Structures are given as C-alpha cells and as structure tokens.
mmCIF file of C-alpha atoms in Angstrom:
data_model
loop_
_atom_site.group_PDB
_atom_site.id
_atom_site.type_symbol
_atom_site.label_atom_id
_atom_site.label_comp_id
_atom_site.label_asym_id
_atom_site.label_seq_id
_atom_site.Cartn_x
_atom_site.Cartn_y
_atom_site.Cartn_z
ATOM 1 C CA HIS A 147 76.316 137.426 81.871
ATOM 2 C CA SER A 148 74.600 140.400 80.088
ATOM 3 C CA ASN A 149 72.481 138.202 77.792
ATOM 4 C CA PHE A 150 71.314 136.158 80.752
ATOM 5 C CA GLN A 151 70.387 139.272 82.796
ATOM 6 C CA GLN A 152 68.495 140.826 79.914
ATOM 7 C CA LEU A 153 66.492 137.631 79.450
ATOM 8 C CA GLN A 154 65.627 137.332 83.144
ATOM 9 C CA ARG A 155 64.302 140.901 83.403
ATOM 10 C CA LYS A 156 61.263 139.832 81.376
ATOM 11 C CA THR A 157 59.902 137.512 84.127
ATOM 12 C CA PHE A 158 59.566 137.314 87.914
ATOM 13 C CA PHE A 159 60.383 133.598 88.054
ATOM 14 C CA THR A 160 63.410 131.588 86.996
ATOM 15 C CA PHE A 161 64.583 128.006 87.143
ATOM 16 C CA VAL A 162 67.893 127.021 88.735
ATOM 17 C CA GLN A 163 69.262 123.672 87.513
ATOM 18 C CA GLN A 164 70.394 120.952 89.936
ATOM 19 C CA TYR A 165 74.077 121.455 88.970
ATOM 20 C CA GLU A 166 73.855 125.253 89.321
ATOM 21 C CA ARG A 167 73.673 127.909 91.952
ATOM 22 C CA ALA A 168 72.276 131.410 91.295
ATOM 23 C CA VAL A 169 74.078 134.349 92.887
ATOM 24 C CA VAL A 170 71.622 137.235 93.392
ATOM 25 C CA LEU A 171 72.686 140.886 93.744
ATOM 26 C CA THR A 172 70.035 143.364 94.966
ATOM 27 C CA PHE A 173 70.857 147.024 94.326
ATOM 28 C CA GLY A 174 74.387 145.803 93.501
ATOM 29 C CA ARG A 175 74.962 143.994 96.785
ATOM 30 C CA LEU A 176 75.090 140.236 97.388
ATOM 31 C CA THR A 177 71.802 139.194 99.050
ATOM 32 C CA SER A 178 71.387 135.464 98.407
ATOM 33 C CA ILE A 179 72.522 132.310 96.660
ATOM 34 C CA LYS A 180 69.580 130.498 95.137
ATOM 35 C CA GLU A 181 69.360 126.696 95.393
ATOM 36 C CA PRO A 182 68.007 124.488 92.568
ATOM 37 C CA GLY A 183 64.300 124.861 91.704
ATOM 38 C CA ILE A 184 61.926 127.657 90.745
ATOM 39 C CA ARG A 185 62.995 130.958 92.253
ATOM 40 C CA LEU A 186 61.527 134.455 92.525
ATOM 41 C CA PHE A 187 63.463 137.179 90.751
ATOM 42 C CA ILE A 188 62.694 140.904 90.700
ATOM 43 C CA PRO A 189 64.090 142.276 87.427
ATOM 44 C CA ALA A 190 64.062 145.956 88.320
ATOM 45 C CA ILE A 191 66.322 145.753 91.322
ATOM 46 C CA GLN A 192 68.134 142.399 91.090
ATOM 47 C CA ASP A 193 70.828 140.804 88.969
ATOM 48 C CA MET A 194 71.328 137.064 88.886
ATOM 49 C CA TYR A 195 74.454 135.101 87.869
ATOM 50 C CA ARG A 196 74.282 131.371 87.291
ATOM 51 C CA VAL A 197 77.348 129.390 88.419
ATOM 52 C CA ASP A 198 77.950 125.860 87.139
ATOM 53 C CA LEU A 199 79.273 123.587 89.942
ATOM 54 C CA ARG A 200 80.283 120.677 87.665
ATOM 55 C CA THR A 201 83.899 119.694 87.136
ATOM 56 C CA ARG A 202 85.466 121.635 84.285
ATOM 57 C CA VAL A 203 88.182 120.144 82.100
ATOM 58 C CA TYR A 204 90.576 122.299 80.092
ATOM 59 C CA GLU A 205 93.629 121.436 78.076
ATOM 60 C CA LEU A 206 96.265 124.074 78.625
ATOM 61 C CA SER A 207 97.687 125.371 75.368
ATOM 62 C CA PRO A 208 101.246 124.192 74.558
ATOM 63 C CA GLN A 209 103.864 126.306 76.274
ATOM 64 C CA GLN A 210 107.278 126.963 74.696
ATOM 65 C CA ILE A 211 109.913 126.597 77.382
ATOM 66 C CA ILE A 212 113.704 126.618 77.609
ATOM 67 C CA THR A 213 114.910 124.275 80.288
ATOM 68 C CA ARG A 214 117.833 124.860 82.645
ATOM 69 C CA ASP A 215 120.179 122.950 80.280
ATOM 70 C CA ASN A 216 119.063 125.135 77.301
ATOM 71 C CA VAL A 217 116.785 122.629 75.621
ATOM 72 C CA SER A 218 113.768 124.095 73.777
ATOM 73 C CA ALA A 219 110.600 122.111 74.332
ATOM 74 C CA SER A 220 106.832 122.381 73.980
ATOM 75 C CA VAL A 221 104.779 121.263 76.975
ATOM 76 C CA ASN A 222 101.057 121.170 77.597
ATOM 77 C CA ALA A 223 98.866 119.870 80.411
ATOM 78 C CA VAL A 224 95.272 119.111 81.338
ATOM 79 C CA ILE A 225 93.535 120.693 84.356
ATOM 80 C CA TYR A 226 90.411 119.685 86.306
ATOM 81 C CA PHE A 227 88.630 122.025 88.720
ATOM 82 C CA HIS A 228 85.185 123.014 90.011
ATOM 83 C CA VAL A 229 83.582 125.975 91.765
ATOM 84 C CA GLU A 230 83.172 125.438 95.498
ATOM 85 C CA ASP A 231 81.931 128.905 96.511
ATOM 86 C CA PRO A 232 79.656 130.508 93.874
ATOM 87 C CA ALA A 233 79.705 133.928 95.552
ATOM 88 C CA LYS A 234 83.501 134.213 95.389
ATOM 89 C CA ALA A 235 83.531 132.934 91.805
ATOM 90 C CA VAL A 236 81.283 135.853 90.843
ATOM 91 C CA LEU A 237 82.656 138.606 93.050
ATOM 92 C CA GLU A 238 86.397 137.895 93.224
ATOM 93 C CA VAL A 239 87.251 137.246 89.564
ATOM 94 C CA ASP A 240 85.813 138.459 86.284
ATOM 95 C CA ASP A 241 86.102 135.119 84.395
ATOM 96 C CA VAL A 242 86.898 132.164 86.628
ATOM 97 C CA ASP A 243 87.638 129.733 83.762
ATOM 98 C CA GLN A 244 90.036 132.147 82.049
ATOM 99 C CA GLY A 245 91.695 132.993 85.348
ATOM 100 C CA VAL A 246 92.362 129.361 86.315
ATOM 101 C CA THR A 247 93.678 128.306 82.917
ATOM 102 C CA GLN A 248 95.948 131.339 82.521
ATOM 103 C CA LEU A 249 97.324 130.776 86.026
ATOM 104 C CA GLY A 250 97.949 127.144 85.198
ATOM 105 C CA GLN A 251 99.906 128.079 82.072
ATOM 106 C CA THR A 252 101.999 130.580 83.986
ATOM 107 C CA GLU A 253 102.922 128.128 86.728
ATOM 108 C CA LEU A 254 103.644 125.477 84.121
ATOM 109 C CA ARG A 255 106.264 127.666 82.435
ATOM 110 C CA ASP A 256 107.755 128.910 85.711
ATOM 111 C CA GLN A 257 108.274 125.476 87.239
ATOM 112 C CA LEU A 258 109.539 123.645 84.129
ATOM 113 C CA CYS A 259 112.054 126.333 83.193
ATOM 114 C CA GLN A 260 113.849 125.613 86.479
ATOM 115 C CA LYS A 261 114.442 121.931 85.582
ATOM 116 C CA THR A 262 116.638 120.123 83.101
ATOM 117 C CA PHE A 263 115.012 118.220 80.258
ATOM 118 C CA ASN A 264 115.910 114.836 81.762
ATOM 119 C CA GLU A 265 114.457 115.869 85.127
ATOM 120 C CA ILE A 266 111.203 116.778 83.404
ATOM 121 C CA LEU A 267 111.025 113.403 81.678
ATOM 122 C CA GLU A 268 111.927 111.435 84.804
ATOM 123 C CA SER A 269 109.730 113.389 87.291
ATOM 124 C CA ARG A 270 106.529 114.153 85.414
ATOM 125 C CA GLU A 271 104.293 113.039 88.252
ATOM 126 C CA ALA A 272 106.210 114.939 90.890
ATOM 127 C CA LEU A 273 106.309 118.126 88.771
ATOM 128 C CA SER A 274 102.572 117.838 88.115
ATOM 129 C CA ASN A 275 101.954 117.711 91.866
ATOM 130 C CA VAL A 276 104.168 120.738 92.490
ATOM 131 C CA ILE A 277 102.416 122.839 89.790
ATOM 132 C CA ALA A 278 99.010 121.677 91.030
ATOM 133 C CA GLY A 279 99.916 122.725 94.593
ATOM 134 C CA LYS A 280 100.903 126.210 93.437
ATOM 135 C CA VAL A 281 97.750 126.684 91.388
ATOM 136 C CA LYS A 282 95.472 125.247 94.089
ATOM 137 C CA GLU A 283 96.785 127.679 96.682
ATOM 138 C CA ARG A 284 96.130 130.704 94.515
ATOM 139 C CA VAL A 285 92.656 129.799 93.199
ATOM 140 C CA GLN A 286 91.173 129.181 96.629
ATOM 141 C CA LYS A 287 90.443 132.906 97.008
ATOM 142 C CA TRP A 288 88.251 132.623 93.894
ATOM 143 C CA GLY A 289 86.099 129.895 95.471
ATOM 144 C CA VAL A 290 87.626 127.265 93.165
ATOM 145 C CA THR A 291 88.882 123.809 94.121
ATOM 146 C CA LEU A 292 91.578 122.318 91.880
ATOM 147 C CA GLU A 293 91.047 118.580 91.473
ATOM 148 C CA HIS A 294 93.962 117.547 89.292
ATOM 149 C CA LEU A 295 96.658 118.895 86.979
ATOM 150 C CA GLN A 296 98.755 116.567 84.856
ATOM 151 C CA LEU A 297 101.523 117.144 82.295
ATOM 152 C CA LYS A 298 100.380 115.697 78.980
ATOM 153 C CA ASN A 299 102.824 116.069 76.094
ATOM 154 C CA ILE A 300 106.527 116.969 76.201
ATOM 155 C CA ASP A 301 107.958 117.541 72.729
ATOM 156 C CA LEU A 302 111.308 118.769 71.500
ATOM 157 C CA THR A 303 111.031 121.633 69.035
ATOM 158 C CA GLN A 304 114.477 121.430 67.413
ATOM 159 C CA GLU A 305 115.540 118.619 65.063
ATOM 160 C CA ASN A 306 119.182 118.745 66.152
ATOM 161 C CA MET A 307 118.131 118.220 69.791
ATOM 162 C CA ILE A 308 116.019 115.248 68.793
ATOM 163 C CA ARG A 309 119.054 113.684 67.076
ATOM 164 C CA ALA A 310 121.275 114.490 70.062
ATOM 165 C CA MET A 311 118.825 112.892 72.492
ATOM 166 C CA ALA A 312 118.607 109.790 70.288
ATOM 167 C CA LYS A 313 122.399 109.464 70.232
ATOM 168 C CA GLU A 314 122.546 109.887 73.992
ATOM 169 C CA ALA A 315 119.947 107.153 74.443
ATOM 170 C CA GLU A 316 121.853 104.860 72.104
ATOM 171 C CA ALA A 317 125.113 105.458 73.966
ATOM 172 C CA THR A 318 123.367 104.685 77.269
ATOM 173 C CA ARG A 319 122.061 101.389 75.886
ATOM 174 C CA GLU A 320 125.534 100.447 74.571
ATOM 175 C CA ARG A 321 127.065 101.212 77.965
ATOM 176 C CA THR A 322 124.480 99.025 79.672
ATOM 177 C CA ALA A 323 125.156 96.181 77.237
ATOM 178 C CA ALA A 324 128.917 96.438 77.834
ATOM 179 C CA MET A 325 128.405 96.310 81.582
ATOM 180 C CA ILE A 326 126.197 93.235 81.245
ATOM 181 C CA ARG A 327 128.835 91.500 79.085
ATOM 182 C CA ALA A 328 131.571 92.393 81.594
ATOM 183 C CA ASP A 329 129.500 90.989 84.454
ATOM 184 C CA GLY A 330 128.920 87.784 82.483
ATOM 185 C CA GLU A 331 132.650 87.376 81.786
ATOM 186 C CA MET A 332 133.433 87.969 85.442
ATOM 187 C CA GLN A 333 130.963 85.321 86.536
ATOM 188 C CA ALA A 334 132.335 82.915 83.910
ATOM 189 C CA ALA A 335 135.867 83.505 85.148
ATOM 190 C CA LYS A 336 134.833 82.753 88.709
ATOM 191 C CA ARG A 337 133.134 79.523 87.597
ATOM 192 C CA LEU A 338 136.183 78.484 85.568
ATOM 193 C CA THR A 339 138.421 79.177 88.557
ATOM 194 C CA GLN A 340 136.296 76.964 90.748
ATOM 195 C CA ALA A 341 136.290 74.220 88.052
ATOM 196 C CA ALA A 342 140.094 74.415 87.715
ATOM 197 C CA LYS A 343 140.530 74.006 91.453
ATOM 198 C CA LEU A 344 138.197 71.013 91.432
ATOM 199 C CA LEU A 345 139.961 69.339 88.500
ATOM 200 C CA LYS A 346 143.389 70.029 90.026
ATOM 201 C CA SER A 347 142.405 67.960 93.074
ATOM 202 C CA ASN A 348 141.706 64.911 90.833
ATOM 203 C CA PRO A 349 144.211 64.329 87.947
ATOM 204 C CA ILE A 350 142.129 61.463 86.504
ATOM 205 C CA ALA A 351 139.211 63.859 86.037
ATOM 206 C CA VAL A 352 141.488 66.117 83.981
ATOM 207 C CA GLU A 353 142.427 63.264 81.661
ATOM 208 C CA LEU A 354 138.772 62.259 81.232
ATOM 209 C CA ARG A 355 137.904 65.832 80.406
ATOM 210 C CA GLN A 356 140.580 65.942 77.712
ATOM 211 C CA LEU A 357 139.317 62.737 76.137
ATOM 212 C CA GLN A 358 135.771 64.078 76.173
ATOM 213 C CA THR A 359 136.972 67.139 74.360
ATOM 214 C CA LEU A 360 138.678 65.013 71.727
ATOM 215 C CA GLU A 361 135.503 63.033 71.253
ATOM 216 C CA ARG A 362 133.427 66.171 70.771
ATOM 217 C CA ILE A 363 135.919 67.534 68.218
ATOM 218 C CA SER A 364 136.000 64.253 66.294
ATOM 219 C CA LYS A 365 132.198 64.366 65.772
ATOM 220 C CA GLU A 366 132.436 67.536 63.732
ATOM 221 C CA SER A 367 131.567 66.666 60.131
ATOM 222 C CA ASN A 368 134.142 69.051 58.648
ATOM 223 C CA GLN A 369 136.960 68.066 61.000
ATOM 224 C CA SER A 370 139.762 66.215 59.232
ATOM 225 C CA THR A 371 142.759 66.920 61.482
ATOM 226 C CA ILE A 372 142.930 66.711 65.234
ATOM 227 C CA VAL A 373 145.918 68.087 67.102
ATOM 228 C CA VAL A 374 146.456 65.998 70.219
ATOM 229 C CA PRO A 375 148.921 67.061 72.958
ATOM 230 C CA SER A 376 151.449 64.389 73.872
ATOM 231 C CA ASP A 377 150.463 64.329 77.520
ATOM 232 C CA VAL A 378 146.976 63.164 76.478
ATOM 233 C CA PHE A 379 148.437 59.814 75.409
ATOM 234 C CA LYS A 380 150.291 59.596 78.709
ATOM 235 C CA GLY A 381 146.989 60.173 80.427
ATOM 236 C CA ALA A 382 145.292 57.592 78.252
ATOM 237 C CA SER A 383 148.019 55.069 79.142
ATOM 238 C CA SER A 384 147.396 55.698 82.824
ATOM 239 C CA LEU A 385 143.671 55.204 82.282
ATOM 240 C CA MET A 386 144.283 51.948 80.400
ATOM 241 C CA SER A 387 146.568 50.754 83.170
ATOM 242 C CA ALA A 388 143.656 51.309 85.497
ATOM 243 C CA GLY A 389 141.474 49.032 83.308
ATOM 244 C CA ILE A 390 139.512 51.725 81.444
ATOM 245 C CA VAL A 391 138.774 50.911 77.794
ATOM 246 C CA GLY A 392 137.201 53.365 75.443
ATOM 247 C CA THR A 393 136.621 54.298 71.809
ATOM 248 C CA LEU A 394 136.364 57.698 70.219
ATOM 249 C CA ASN A 395 134.335 57.322 67.066
ATOM 250 C CA ASP A 396 134.393 60.034 64.364
ATOM 251 C CA SER A 397 131.007 59.413 62.672
ATOM 252 C CA GLY A 398 132.313 56.242 61.087
ATOM 253 C CA LYS A 399 135.270 58.004 59.449
ATOM 254 C CA GLN A 400 138.071 57.625 61.954
ATOM 255 C CA THR A 401 138.344 55.731 65.227
ATOM 256 C CA LEU A 402 140.712 56.263 68.162
ATOM 257 C CA ASN A 403 141.006 53.096 70.259
ATOM 258 C CA PHE A 404 142.867 52.884 73.509
ATOM 259 C CA GLY A 405 143.469 49.912 75.764
ATOM 260 C CA GLY A 406 141.959 46.409 75.719
ATOM 261 C CA ASP A 407 141.223 43.571 78.077
ATOM 262 C CA ASN A 408 143.216 41.040 75.963
ATOM 263 C CA ASP A 409 146.169 43.299 75.132
ATOM 264 C CA ASP A 410 149.388 42.667 76.913
ATOM 265 C CA ASP A 411 150.614 46.203 76.406
ATOM 266 C CA SER A 412 148.573 49.397 76.407
ATOM 267 C CA SER A 413 148.338 50.827 72.928
ATOM 268 C CA VAL A 414 146.713 53.706 71.081
ATOM 269 C CA ASN A 415 145.540 53.008 67.521
ATOM 270 C CA PHE A 416 144.117 55.260 64.789
ATOM 271 C CA SER A 417 142.011 53.600 62.112
ATOM 272 C CA GLN A 418 140.410 54.973 58.915
#
C-alpha cells in the first residue's frame, strides 16, 4: 500500500474503479468507504487503501501429508474467495490474500492427516466441503466470503506405495472377476437343474436330446470316432417303434440310419 499512498499524496482527486472500494483513514481512523467514481482525497491527513472486490483464485501449494494408515502423499487444492467487507479486509488482517491461502493450506493438512488414503480418494467432494466449511468460518472476521475450495491432485510420493496400491487394485479386480464367475456357475447350475427336472418328466425328450447331441458331434470335421452309450440304441428302437424315422449325416462321410417305413424290424445301420 505504501506506493499507492505516496502516489495519491500528489493530488486531491482520485478515481475508484467499478470493481474496487476505497477505504479512507483520516488521522489514522476509519472515516469512509469510497464508492466507484472520482473522489476527493486530502493527502496531508488521509490515507486510502484500494480493495479489489472481484473473485480471487489461488492454487494452494502441494502439501506433504502422512495419512492415518501411514501413506505419504502430496495434495493440493484450488480456492475461490472475494472480499465482502472492505473495511475489515484492511483493518483486521495485514494481507488478506496471504492469510486466506495460508489458512487453507493449514486446514488441508489437518483434515487429510486424519483420514486413510482410501478415504481421501473415495470422499474427495465431502472432504473438500469439510475443509471449505472450516476456512469459511474463520475468514468471515476478515470480511472475506469463501466461494469454493476443491481438492485438485492427490499423488503418492513413494514408489513402493505406488506398486503396493497397484497390486491391491489388481487383487480387487481378480476378486470381482471370481465372484462374477461363481455367480454365473450358480445360475447355470440352477438352469440345468430345472432342465433335468423337465426332461425327467418326459423320457422321449431325453432320447431326442441324446440323438441331437450325436448329430452335433458327427458334424465335426475332425471327428472320426463316436462313443455311443448302449441305452441310446434302446431309445432309438423305442422311437422307431413309435414311427419316428431319422438320419444323422456326418458331412457325407458317415451316416447313422434308424428305422424305416418299409422295414419289418427296427434296425440301426452305420454306413461309410
């Protein structure tokens, strides 16, 4: 402020900008707050301090913290505030900008050191609101209104902790994948149980399912041997006795024929 006061003592008039207020001290006592425009100033007996009312934005310097679970980290934040009462900003604190930023850094360290590293990562918004509330309460006596405070960067400072956190994240993903696989197997088992109960109520459906399986296997290009349970042929005979005729074709290589309208006896033939 000294350069400003020395300049103003050369003239009786001064201009106050639209975004400013001028705090005037006469014989060392607060006498008025000048509004924007051209204002009278008596250099011999008055001192004038300009106060900028615009929103001020500061990035708090990175703070080295040790969390409750002994993790070393570097954290910074950004803070927004403006002067609401110019008189208090001049009379109650020597440097309002320095006072607000230093207070923000102190509260940032105090609050984050009480939390674990995972809590900081998961609750950034909530922690920002808590720190902002603490700072806002204390800067009101300086005529300052805190608009917003937000955590910006949270960085680990030790390489071994970075590797440990990466391993923990990988283990968490593997556990989630295993749980998803287990849920899928459980659902599949339930579906198979329902299907088994349904097939058990209709023996013919079981035999048809077996024949469909044989047909699917026979269509494999590299399949040369098919192991067929003996009860399948019994089932096929029962199907033929019911008048069902079918052919399982192995891509033109082998054919399994069962039954026929003109056959006297049910038969099962393999052909190559």
